[in-house]
Structures are given as structure tokens and as C-alpha cells.
């Protein structure tokens, strides 16, 4: 591509934008030097003022012209480090090159080959700490907007799908999947493609896991998740909602009925702060708050499920969950919605884009602050007593932990508090499954292939890693599917120690 | 989908539904509950499994219509179906193996009591049931309970059975002779009164708690209750707890946050389309604290 024609001396200079109109399959005539002058495209967004009061998607997606221009920024590196930055090793330069050539079908096929849910990851992956963090283009100027391009190609594919996916011939093997979050759905798709008969058991009345009950509509429209689930069903995957393994069915029963099992139940239990006043009315776990709003649709005025509409809302935590909760509260009409986090702005674990969006929307940030008590009146929250934190002396590991500043107590006036300081494993399945090995925090232990201490029972996603990310859960689902495929065909062990979760 | 096989009215606002749910019918134990969602978009409601017929593949739910969601549920007729039923949830009752038990039921709590009484009687325990209602028409399940032992029925207005509250009847039963365990299910003030009555003589007392729930699996924390100074989740740790350790004040408080919302939803449904609607829906999304 580098040897592509440069405009000869005297030839008129055509702006790059115009050169993007070229026959499908060819690249625009852009010189390496010109390539370096193209600025990173900005994601078109809903106006911050308007969106702070509605639940429609914030990011609107790049138009094709700008997506193709952005694709021209990719250097097509000989050693594409972006791929190593991606937990599931999406061949990034390949789909970007196909996009730049205008060959949308091929770009979509390439992307979907590597990633089962690109519409989802293109919206929720922390690209700035994965592929884009290492992108060579970023050494001079900004990294290629890989996430925007992934979303663009994925959305295109979604709108231009074959009417129904091919149903492969049956292998005669059956696999049970427990949990329908990104790990479970990915595994279901991979196994169905290989002809296995897949049943997904889900505790809730609808499939999708965190993608439907946790991540809000304004960040990930639920229709995207529903479409993916429908596609799996068209491929022959059976989804059994309202089925709690450990209650409705025992794991042992599944083991007796299915040739293999994949456990992907997530890390769904809320963690509270364990401070006085936490049981007052108006204190929610982020799980409860977001489930009411997202899964139960309480953001719609005519919903049957109620949710409190706090006027002054404090959200404790600094991760994606906290950002989702605080921005939800703002959208439900809060006059003041504030993040309360015990470390500084640089250490906030949420995706950079979420923090940026929250700031634009007028969310308050009380940083280096820790709650010590929820105060109330007549059973209702009226405030959150906090103390300011500073970095203490380095501990044995050399890390400086936040410690309270003496005498710095103050009260944040609020009528609602959402606790978003993390989650832990749910013991319903694990404690009822005899012989299933878990670690000291209750997370399931697996080997390099994703198999648990029980033969034929595999596990992945947050129930193995602790709360992690969508893409890591999907990676686990994909890897487990390969291992399960080998297992049911009698070809395991296929130990791949380098592919273990910890390595990523 | 879970077809409704049978329906009957037990009192002016209490309805019995027999619902197809073969798996749950087969494995449920006394004390466990289900969460149902009547239709797409409906609220998730926790309901005790009042009875089950494993052979017929049905469970019995007894529902007091107190809000829009419960009204929607009891409006379903045989031939129609409940969209979602999940369970069985919660821990099974730790049933007394032998001896003497007294079961006290108030209102729809009597329905929760029925499987306990059945189980106790199956164990050979001598059971006395004390049930009550405002007046005769509010008394439910008297006949069913009488199959398993003595039943003392009380009405507040004296229109039927013994006049007065169930707690007064309980006081008499306590003085009559030793009791191994008291089970109490009903409105919070009733359960609290029973707990206070059995505390001085340290009679082991178990209550079944009914906080607001969403998932029923421990993932939301909405159902948290304080027992013995510890925060527990009624859906997975309960629903039954030692009555003498339960913080009833907190329980009744945590049952109340959506009262205004529920009232508004009910009014909205009861009035015809008209100008009131706008006012009601404004109230339904009223800010926190409006309920104070
Ligand atoms: C609010 C929020 C925002 C987030 N934002 C991001 C983000 O922007 N980017 C990102 O990468 N990650 C994000 N995450 C993290 C990410 O969602 C999780 O890491 C990921 O969903 C884990 O996937 P999973 O498949 O392991 O489990 P989950 O998505 O948790 O799915 C587990 C499913 O199993 C079901 N289940 C549980 N127990 C049982 C049982 N016993 N029987 C049957 N079914 C059961 C559950 O109901 C659930 O549907 C966010 C998480 C939350 C809560
Ligand atoms: S590292 Fe960046 S520039 Fe290089 S191939 Fe990947 S996306 Fe393109
Ligand atoms: S109902 Fe959600 S934790 Fe009990």
C-alpha cells in the first residue's frame, strides 16, 4: 500500500475526503505523510445538556465517510501491537484495511470471525487501556480510534445481516450453559456453530446478564442485546429463563443430562460499605438501582416497577458501575448527582469516556473522600457523612494507601445513596455443587482450558476472574467453547497454559 | 408460560391461584417461595408456595390484592397464564420433628402458614393454628388448616369465632401448657406482638419475613433485614428467622418506600382516561421523601 501512487508534481491535489470515494476493494491514494496529518475523528454525541435528561444513546456513531477517513489513519503495521493489546486478539488492522477499501461485507466477516459481539464491545470496551493504549499511531498524535471503527463495522453488519443464520448439522452432543451474560452468550454461539445442542439456563426472566440489567440504555441499547439473543435462538440455542442452578436444578442434574457444562454466572452479589445507616430508605446497592431502572424499565414513567427519584444523589465508587448509576440518577431528574470516591481523579477505574461524559453532563466529583455514616431522619436518608483522605506513608509493598485526614469530616446533603464499591461471587451455585473447587473468595478455580475440578464442567467470566470486563468474559466463553468442543469429541486435554486468564 | 388451572376467592381481597409449574411442584419444600411476573413489563412479585401437587405439576399461590401488580395478577383467569415463575427460592423451614407447635397467621400470612402446618402434622407434631381477620369474611383457610389439627379462629369485631386479636388467643394457649415452637406469619405489627409475647418465657419463635425483593437470589440486597444485629438477605438467608432477633422497626420501614408510587399506580388504573391521569403520573414519579 505504501507504494501507492503519490500525486506527481503538477497534478492537482485532491483532498483526502474526496479520495475516499473509490472502487470497492481498492485503497484511496493516500501517502504515508498525508496519513500522518489526518486527525483522529471525534465521536458525534448527543448534546450533553439534552442527554443528561434522557435515556437515548450518548454516542451516535461515526458516519461512513468519517469512519473510512479514520481507517486511513491506521499504519497497517508489520507488527500490529494493537492485536496483542486486545484480550481476544481481534485482527484489528485486517478489518480496518477492509473498511478503508470500502469492502464492508469483508470487514464485517473479518471482525465477526474474531469477536462474537462487536456491537457490544465497540461500545463498552476500555479501548484506551487495551488496543488503543499500545497503537503505534498513538506514539505520534492520537491512537487510531479502533473502538469507533469496531462499532461502525459491527453496526453495519447488524443492519445488513442475512435473514437467518445457518443452522449447522447436529453433532449429537449437548451442552448446558449456566448464565447468559457475555461469557455464556459467546460460548453458546461458538458451540452452536459447531453443531452442538446448547441450552442456556438463566436465573432472570430475560437473557443478557450485566448487558441488560447493569449497563444502561444510554450506553448500550437493549435492542442490540435482544438481537444477539434472537440470533442465537435462530441458530438453535435454547434459552431457559427463570432457571436458577442450585435452586431450580442442581448442577449434578445437569451433569447427568448434558455432555458438558459451562458455568458463567458472573459476580453478581453487591458489596455494602458496612457503615451505620446503610439500611435507611434511599440507600441502594448499584445492582438494585440499575436492575430496577434497566431490566425492570423503571425509567419509563408507566413502568410497574418503582424506583426512587432522588433529588440529591451521592454515588459511592469510581468504576463503570458508579458512573452508570450516577448518570442514571441525573437522567431520572436529580438536581445534583455526585460521585464520592476515596482516591484521586487519575486513579478512577472507570473507562475514560464515561468519566468524560459524566463531567460534560454536570456530574459532581467528590474525590479523595470516604463515607463514614449514612445519616437519616424518619427512616429516610438525609445525608452522607464523609471524611477527606490523603495518601499515607508507603506500606510494605511501597504503595501509598489513602488514609483519613483527622478532623476533616463533612456532610454531603442527599436524599439517596447508591453503593457501587464492587461485587462478589454468588454462592447459590457454588455451595450447592459438591466437589466444585473455589478459591478463598468463592470464585471458581479452572485449569488452562477453563475446566473446573469437576470433569466436563467448565467455567469463565466474572465467576472465575472476579468482576472484570465484557471482553474478558467473552474471551473465556470462546476459549471454553473450544475446550468443550474437544472434550465432547473425546479430544481433551488440550492444555494451553499460555492462554490462561491470568496471563492477560 | 404457566397456565392458571384453578382460581377461587378466599376473602374480599385474597385470591387463590393454582398454577402449572411442574418442576417447582416437584422439588419445593415448606417455607419456600417463588417470584412471579404476571406479564411482560410487570413487576417481579415474591409469593409463598402455599401448596403443591407434584402429580398434577401445579403450585398454589395465595395473593392479597394490595396494589396494581397484585391486582393484575389476580385478574388472570383460568386458561390465561403467568409469564414467569422462578423458584423455589429461600431456605426450607426447619420443621420441628416432634412435640407441640403453635402457628399464628394473620391475613394472607395464613397462606404462608399452611405448608408449615402440613409439614409439622406430617412429622407427628401436635399443631394448634391460630388465625384471624377483621371479620368473618376475612378469615381464610380455616377448613384446610383444621385437617391438620386444632384451629382457633379470631375476629377483631367478634363476628365469628373468638373475639379479639390472635395474640390474645396465643396468650391463653401459652398458659395452657408447654410449647416447643411458635411460628408466626402476618403483618409486621402482629409478628412483633407475637415475638414480644413469647420472649419472656423464651419460647423459640420463628417469623417469615416479607421485605421488598427483586431477584430472590441475593444479587440486589433490596431484601436486607437486620437479625441479631447482622444484616441478612431474606431471599437467600430466610425468609424465616428467629423472631426474638428481628428488627421489626427496620422491616416495616423498609417495606414503605414505594407506598406513594403504589397508590398512584392503583388510582391511575381505577380512574378512567382523563385529566386526572397527568396528575397521577406526576405523583408516581414524585421525588424521594414525598412519602414522608
Ligand atoms: C453497571 C455495570 C457496568 C459495567 N460496564 C462495563 C464496561 O463499560 N465495560 C466492560 O468491559 N465491562 C463492564 N462491566 C463489567 C462486565 O459487565 C462484566 O465483567 C461481564 O458482564 C461479566 O460477564 P459474565 O458473562 O461473566 O457474567 P454476567 O454478565 O454477570 O452474567 C451472569 C448471568 O448469570 C446469571 N446467573 C447467576 N447465577 C445463576 C444461577 N445460579 N443459575 C442461572 N443463572 C445464573 C445472572 O442472572 C446473569 O444473567 C460493567 C458491569 C456493571 C455491573
Ligand atoms: S497498532 Fe494502530 S496503527 Fe498499527 S496496525 Fe494497529 S491500529 Fe493500525
Ligand atoms: S431479593 Fe435481591 S437480594 Fe434478596
mmCIF file of N, CA, C and O in Angstrom, chain A residues 63-104:
data_model
loop_
_atom_site.group_PDB
_atom_site.id
_atom_site.type_symbol
_atom_site.label_atom_id
_atom_site.label_comp_id
_atom_site.label_asym_id
_atom_site.label_seq_id
_atom_site.Cartn_x
_atom_site.Cartn_y
_atom_site.Cartn_z
ATOM 1 N N UNK A 63 -20.345 8.576 10.910
ATOM 2 C CA UNK A 63 -20.881 8.340 9.561
ATOM 3 C C UNK A 63 -19.821 7.630 8.718
ATOM 4 O O UNK A 63 -18.624 7.700 9.031
ATOM 5 N N UNK A 64 -20.268 6.942 7.655
ATOM 6 C CA UNK A 64 -19.338 6.108 6.873
ATOM 7 C C UNK A 64 -18.112 6.883 6.386
ATOM 8 O O UNK A 64 -16.986 6.408 6.495
ATOM 9 N N UNK A 65 -18.331 8.073 5.869
ATOM 10 C CA UNK A 65 -17.230 8.874 5.333
ATOM 11 C C UNK A 65 -16.137 9.070 6.381
ATOM 12 O O UNK A 65 -14.954 8.894 6.103
ATOM 13 N N UNK A 66 -16.548 9.424 7.603
ATOM 14 C CA UNK A 66 -15.563 9.675 8.656
ATOM 15 C C UNK A 66 -14.933 8.380 9.151
ATOM 16 O O UNK A 66 -13.761 8.344 9.519
ATOM 17 N N UNK A 67 -15.709 7.300 9.148
ATOM 18 C CA UNK A 67 -15.147 6.009 9.549
ATOM 19 C C UNK A 67 -14.050 5.608 8.567
ATOM 20 O O UNK A 67 -12.978 5.142 8.961
ATOM 21 N N UNK A 68 -14.313 5.827 7.270
ATOM 22 C CA UNK A 68 -13.308 5.457 6.276
ATOM 23 C C UNK A 68 -12.082 6.361 6.365
ATOM 24 O O UNK A 68 -10.954 5.914 6.169
ATOM 25 N N UNK A 69 -12.311 7.624 6.705
ATOM 26 C CA UNK A 69 -11.187 8.548 6.880
ATOM 27 C C UNK A 69 -10.349 8.119 8.093
ATOM 28 O O UNK A 69 -9.121 8.068 8.031
ATOM 29 N N UNK A 70 -11.018 7.763 9.163
ATOM 30 C CA UNK A 70 -10.319 7.295 10.355
ATOM 31 C C UNK A 70 -9.526 6.023 10.025
ATOM 32 O O UNK A 70 -8.386 5.859 10.464
ATOM 33 N N UNK A 71 -10.141 5.152 9.226
ATOM 34 C CA UNK A 71 -9.460 3.905 8.854
ATOM 35 C C UNK A 71 -8.160 4.203 8.115
ATOM 36 O O UNK A 71 -7.181 3.455 8.226
ATOM 37 N N UNK A 72 -8.141 5.311 7.364
ATOM 38 C CA UNK A 72 -6.915 5.686 6.636
ATOM 39 C C UNK A 72 -5.783 6.068 7.595
ATOM 40 O O UNK A 72 -4.634 6.144 7.195
ATOM 41 N N UNK A 73 -6.101 6.345 8.849
ATOM 42 C CA UNK A 73 -5.045 6.724 9.790
ATOM 43 C C UNK A 73 -4.220 5.528 10.228
ATOM 44 O O UNK A 73 -3.125 5.671 10.752
ATOM 45 N N UNK A 74 -4.774 4.324 10.069
ATOM 46 C CA UNK A 74 -4.069 3.117 10.514
ATOM 47 C C UNK A 74 -2.848 2.894 9.625
ATOM 48 O O UNK A 74 -2.921 2.987 8.404
ATOM 49 N N UNK A 75 -1.715 2.595 10.247
ATOM 50 C CA UNK A 75 -0.455 2.446 9.523
ATOM 51 C C UNK A 75 -0.256 1.045 8.965
ATOM 52 O O UNK A 75 0.732 0.767 8.308
ATOM 53 N N UNK A 76 -1.217 0.138 9.269
ATOM 54 C CA UNK A 76 -1.084 -1.261 8.840
ATOM 55 C C UNK A 76 0.299 -1.796 9.227
ATOM 56 O O UNK A 76 1.052 -2.316 8.399
ATOM 57 N N UNK A 77 0.616 -1.671 10.478
ATOM 58 C CA UNK A 77 1.938 -2.051 10.997
ATOM 59 C C UNK A 77 2.293 -3.495 10.642
ATOM 60 O O UNK A 77 1.424 -4.370 10.628
ATOM 61 N N UNK A 78 3.592 -3.704 10.379
ATOM 62 C CA UNK A 78 4.065 -5.075 10.131
ATOM 63 C C UNK A 78 3.909 -5.894 11.401
ATOM 64 O O UNK A 78 3.623 -7.072 11.371
ATOM 65 N N UNK A 79 4.135 -5.231 12.525
ATOM 66 C CA UNK A 79 3.996 -5.904 13.813
ATOM 67 C C UNK A 79 2.870 -5.201 14.580
ATOM 68 O O UNK A 79 3.113 -4.313 15.374
ATOM 69 N N UNK A 80 1.629 -5.603 14.288
ATOM 70 C CA UNK A 80 0.495 -4.847 14.838
ATOM 71 C C UNK A 80 0.315 -5.080 16.339
ATOM 72 O O UNK A 80 -0.296 -6.061 16.764
ATOM 73 N N UNK A 81 0.871 -4.177 17.111
ATOM 74 C CA UNK A 81 0.826 -4.340 18.570
ATOM 75 C C UNK A 81 -0.599 -4.224 19.113
ATOM 76 O O UNK A 81 -0.914 -4.724 20.187
ATOM 77 N N UNK A 82 -1.474 -3.539 18.338
ATOM 78 C CA UNK A 82 -2.868 -3.409 18.785
ATOM 79 C C UNK A 82 -3.474 -4.785 19.041
ATOM 80 O O UNK A 82 -4.258 -4.967 19.968
ATOM 81 N N UNK A 83 -3.111 -5.771 18.191
ATOM 82 C CA UNK A 83 -3.694 -7.111 18.352
ATOM 83 C C UNK A 83 -3.291 -7.700 19.696
ATOM 84 O O UNK A 83 -4.106 -8.316 20.386
ATOM 85 N N UNK A 84 -2.036 -7.490 20.078
ATOM 86 C CA UNK A 84 -1.612 -8.026 21.376
ATOM 87 C C UNK A 84 -2.270 -7.270 22.524
ATOM 88 O O UNK A 84 -2.409 -7.793 23.617
ATOM 89 N N UNK A 85 -2.701 -6.030 22.271
ATOM 90 C CA UNK A 85 -3.391 -5.262 23.305
ATOM 91 C C UNK A 85 -4.831 -5.706 23.498
ATOM 92 O O UNK A 85 -5.476 -5.339 24.477
ATOM 93 N N UNK A 86 -5.332 -6.489 22.536
ATOM 94 C CA UNK A 86 -6.736 -6.916 22.605
ATOM 95 C C UNK A 86 -6.830 -8.269 23.303
ATOM 96 O O UNK A 86 -6.187 -9.224 22.883
ATOM 97 N N UNK A 87 -7.637 -8.346 24.372
ATOM 98 C CA UNK A 87 -7.725 -9.603 25.122
ATOM 99 C C UNK A 87 -8.177 -10.793 24.287
ATOM 100 O O UNK A 87 -7.845 -11.921 24.619
ATOM 101 N N UNK A 88 -8.930 -10.572 23.206
ATOM 102 C CA UNK A 88 -9.317 -11.719 22.381
ATOM 103 C C UNK A 88 -8.625 -11.701 21.023
ATOM 104 O O UNK A 88 -8.991 -12.451 20.124
ATOM 105 N N UNK A 89 -7.590 -10.857 20.914
ATOM 106 C CA UNK A 89 -6.745 -10.861 19.717
ATOM 107 C C UNK A 89 -7.532 -10.648 18.428
ATOM 108 O O UNK A 89 -7.387 -11.397 17.455
ATOM 109 N N UNK A 90 -8.401 -9.663 18.414
ATOM 110 C CA UNK A 90 -9.080 -9.301 17.170
ATOM 111 C C UNK A 90 -8.022 -8.843 16.181
ATOM 112 O O UNK A 90 -7.109 -8.085 16.539
ATOM 113 N N UNK A 91 -8.118 -9.313 14.930
ATOM 114 C CA UNK A 91 -7.180 -8.862 13.908
ATOM 115 C C UNK A 91 -7.603 -7.457 13.467
ATOM 116 O O UNK A 91 -8.333 -7.274 12.487
ATOM 117 N N UNK A 92 -7.122 -6.484 14.212
ATOM 118 C CA UNK A 92 -7.575 -5.104 14.033
ATOM 119 C C UNK A 92 -7.174 -4.514 12.676
ATOM 120 O O UNK A 92 -8.029 -4.025 11.928
ATOM 121 N N UNK A 93 -5.884 -4.572 12.287
ATOM 122 C CA UNK A 93 -5.541 -3.946 11.000
ATOM 123 C C UNK A 93 -6.270 -4.578 9.819
ATOM 124 O O UNK A 93 -6.562 -3.893 8.840
ATOM 125 N N UNK A 94 -6.611 -5.862 9.935
ATOM 126 C CA UNK A 94 -7.287 -6.504 8.801
ATOM 127 C C UNK A 94 -8.668 -5.891 8.579
ATOM 128 O O UNK A 94 -9.015 -5.487 7.482
ATOM 129 N N UNK A 95 -9.457 -5.780 9.667
ATOM 130 C CA UNK A 95 -10.804 -5.251 9.415
ATOM 131 C C UNK A 95 -10.746 -3.760 9.082
ATOM 132 O O UNK A 95 -11.550 -3.251 8.299
ATOM 133 N N UNK A 96 -9.730 -3.060 9.625
ATOM 134 C CA UNK A 96 -9.618 -1.629 9.312
ATOM 135 C C UNK A 96 -9.236 -1.441 7.843
ATOM 136 O O UNK A 96 -9.772 -0.577 7.142
ATOM 137 N N UNK A 97 -8.355 -2.312 7.352
ATOM 138 C CA UNK A 97 -7.953 -2.213 5.948
ATOM 139 C C UNK A 97 -9.155 -2.459 5.034
ATOM 140 O O UNK A 97 -9.382 -1.741 4.061
ATOM 141 N N UNK A 98 -9.946 -3.486 5.362
ATOM 142 C CA UNK A 98 -11.119 -3.794 4.538
ATOM 143 C C UNK A 98 -12.118 -2.644 4.578
ATOM 144 O O UNK A 98 -12.748 -2.312 3.579
ATOM 145 N N UNK A 99 -12.231 -2.016 5.747
ATOM 146 C CA UNK A 99 -13.118 -0.854 5.869
ATOM 147 C C UNK A 99 -12.600 0.280 4.991
ATOM 148 O O UNK A 99 -13.365 0.929 4.256
ATOM 149 N N UNK A 100 -11.295 0.515 5.027
ATOM 150 C CA UNK A 100 -10.713 1.597 4.227
ATOM 151 C C UNK A 100 -10.920 1.344 2.738
ATOM 152 O O UNK A 100 -11.069 2.264 1.953
ATOM 153 N N UNK A 101 -10.966 0.072 2.374
ATOM 154 C CA UNK A 101 -11.216 -0.274 0.963
ATOM 155 C C UNK A 101 -12.693 -0.192 0.613
ATOM 156 O O UNK A 101 -13.070 -0.454 -0.518
ATOM 157 N N UNK A 102 -13.507 0.062 1.615
ATOM 158 C CA UNK A 102 -14.944 0.153 1.349
ATOM 159 C C UNK A 102 -15.614 -1.203 1.203
ATOM 160 O O UNK A 102 -16.764 -1.301 0.808
ATOM 161 N N UNK A 103 -14.880 -2.271 1.533
ATOM 162 C CA UNK A 103 -15.459 -3.609 1.402
ATOM 163 C C UNK A 103 -16.112 -3.987 2.733
ATOM 164 O O UNK A 103 -15.553 -4.736 3.547
ATOM 165 N N UNK A 104 -17.310 -3.462 2.942
ATOM 166 C CA UNK A 104 -17.945 -3.593 4.244
ATOM 167 C C UNK A 104 -18.238 -5.045 4.601
ATOM 168 O O UNK A 104 -18.077 -5.461 5.745
#
